[in-house]
XYZ file of C-alpha atoms in Angstrom:
170
model
C 119.941 103.018 52.972
C 119.972 102.188 56.794
C 117.439 99.536 58.025
C 114.562 100.884 60.086
C 114.963 99.691 63.672
C 111.667 99.800 65.779
C 112.126 102.066 68.732
C 110.981 101.046 72.336
C 109.792 103.741 74.494
C 110.880 103.084 78.088
C 109.575 104.501 81.428
C 111.317 104.850 84.593
C 110.254 105.371 88.177
C 111.987 106.852 91.088
C 111.973 109.584 93.679
C 114.472 111.812 95.414
C 114.787 109.281 98.311
C 116.021 106.606 95.550
C 118.658 108.894 94.100
C 116.565 109.230 91.906
C 115.935 106.258 89.652
C 114.626 102.927 90.996
C 113.143 101.225 87.918
C 113.862 101.388 84.338
C 111.671 99.915 81.507
C 113.240 98.255 78.545
C 112.457 95.881 75.819
C 111.785 92.416 77.163
C 112.451 89.184 75.284
C 109.313 87.624 76.506
C 107.417 90.069 74.387
C 109.027 89.027 71.086
C 106.227 88.115 68.748
C 103.686 89.653 71.179
C 100.736 91.593 70.107
C 100.855 95.433 69.626
C 98.413 95.715 72.741
C 100.691 93.428 74.848
C 103.745 95.679 73.720
C 101.848 98.846 74.415
C 100.913 97.558 77.957
C 104.571 96.698 78.578
C 105.690 100.260 77.383
C 103.158 101.819 80.045
C 104.823 99.987 82.978
C 107.554 101.547 84.953
C 110.125 98.822 84.392
C 112.244 96.499 86.382
C 114.359 97.353 89.445
C 117.706 99.239 88.681
C 120.724 97.157 89.697
C 121.135 96.917 93.488
C 117.669 98.292 94.081
C 115.298 95.826 95.843
C 111.508 96.209 95.538
C 108.603 94.730 97.228
C 104.847 95.332 97.544
C 103.157 94.819 100.984
C 99.683 94.733 102.272
C 98.745 98.184 103.682
C 97.200 96.767 106.758
C 99.432 93.846 107.783
C 102.867 94.784 106.107
C 102.832 91.223 104.706
C 104.756 90.812 101.484
C 102.534 90.219 98.482
C 103.253 88.044 95.489
C 104.677 89.266 92.075
C 101.745 87.980 90.020
C 100.572 91.361 88.450
C 97.219 90.813 90.231
C 98.119 91.619 93.898
C 98.425 95.287 94.572
C 100.148 96.825 97.623
C 102.494 99.537 98.781
C 105.681 99.646 96.897
C 108.732 99.606 99.068
C 112.299 100.133 98.073
C 115.727 99.375 99.590
C 119.267 99.434 98.446
C 122.586 101.122 98.914
C 121.591 104.538 97.665
C 118.017 104.319 98.699
C 117.503 106.720 101.781
C 117.194 104.817 105.091
C 116.113 107.777 107.191
C 115.372 111.494 106.966
C 117.563 114.272 108.177
C 117.101 114.875 111.860
C 114.432 112.097 112.065
C 111.765 113.804 109.910
C 109.175 111.707 108.133
C 108.620 109.414 110.952
C 106.758 106.348 109.653
C 108.194 106.531 106.060
C 110.476 103.616 106.995
C 109.581 100.123 107.935
C 111.226 98.448 111.046
C 113.464 96.439 108.658
C 114.675 99.642 106.737
C 112.679 99.637 103.687
C 111.432 103.092 102.314
C 107.470 103.265 101.987
C 107.079 104.983 98.824
C 103.354 105.829 99.058
C 102.823 104.257 95.706
C 100.617 101.335 95.163
C 101.769 98.886 92.649
C 101.408 95.494 90.997
C 104.593 93.599 89.925
C 104.601 90.907 87.317
C 106.620 87.557 87.456
C 109.554 89.302 85.530
C 109.699 92.011 88.359
C 108.219 94.779 86.142
C 106.385 97.375 88.107
C 102.994 98.837 87.209
C 101.883 101.774 89.433
C 98.195 101.788 90.095
C 97.438 104.373 92.646
C 98.760 106.305 95.753
C 98.240 104.984 99.211
C 96.543 108.398 99.966
C 93.898 107.711 97.341
C 92.993 104.204 98.690
C 89.742 103.903 100.722
C 89.165 100.861 103.046
C 85.504 99.669 102.682
C 84.398 96.538 104.447
C 87.937 95.329 104.997
C 88.919 95.688 101.593
C 91.393 98.392 100.205
C 89.748 99.849 96.902
C 91.581 102.187 94.529
C 89.615 105.424 93.811
C 91.536 105.711 90.518
C 90.537 102.281 89.365
C 87.006 102.854 90.306
C 86.914 106.099 88.327
C 88.415 104.573 85.435
C 85.713 101.687 85.494
C 83.123 104.394 85.744
C 84.435 106.495 82.864
C 84.720 103.232 80.619
C 80.825 103.236 80.486
C 79.708 105.088 77.452
C 77.138 107.063 79.338
C 79.793 108.627 81.735
C 82.191 111.472 80.495
C 83.800 112.200 83.932
C 83.776 110.725 87.309
C 85.114 111.592 90.815
C 85.254 109.040 93.680
C 85.595 110.191 97.131
C 85.465 107.994 100.236
C 83.228 109.214 102.996
C 83.072 107.741 106.725
C 80.602 104.927 107.381
C 79.958 103.394 110.745
C 79.530 99.811 109.423
C 81.807 99.785 106.395
C 84.634 102.132 107.588
C 84.025 103.950 104.266
C 81.526 104.159 101.494
C 81.698 105.878 98.124
C 80.345 109.116 97.117
C 80.216 109.336 93.332
C 79.955 112.304 91.114
C 79.970 112.030 87.440
C 78.224 113.215 84.230
């Protein structure tokens, strides 16, 4: 009889412009002996950069690079030998940084091991009072309350705060 070997489900992340895979999830030795919840959280991540792919997260306003502490969230940017540096005939203006990084449009946090956790899309962020707020994270917090079955969060213009929230839930 063969021994039972636990399987580790791995995720990956990429896009056409990254030809196509940029990260791959795999079992990580720092999780040996971890709880089932810790291992489940690791399986839900998008993984670490593939060889020769560089990733960074940046502040949407300043472009400043953010730390890999799994707390800071910013736009995920990619660079590498097979990552697109421009679009055909100059289409997609603004999709690349001045130093050649691809702006993916994804919002992510990266842990100290380089493992990416996608949290939102830049199109779904709303700036309110100088702070970028994720509509997805706010909806998830609302739906975590036992009295809320569904929620939708939409940013609406506001003179003082740039945007405020319009909440619709039941």
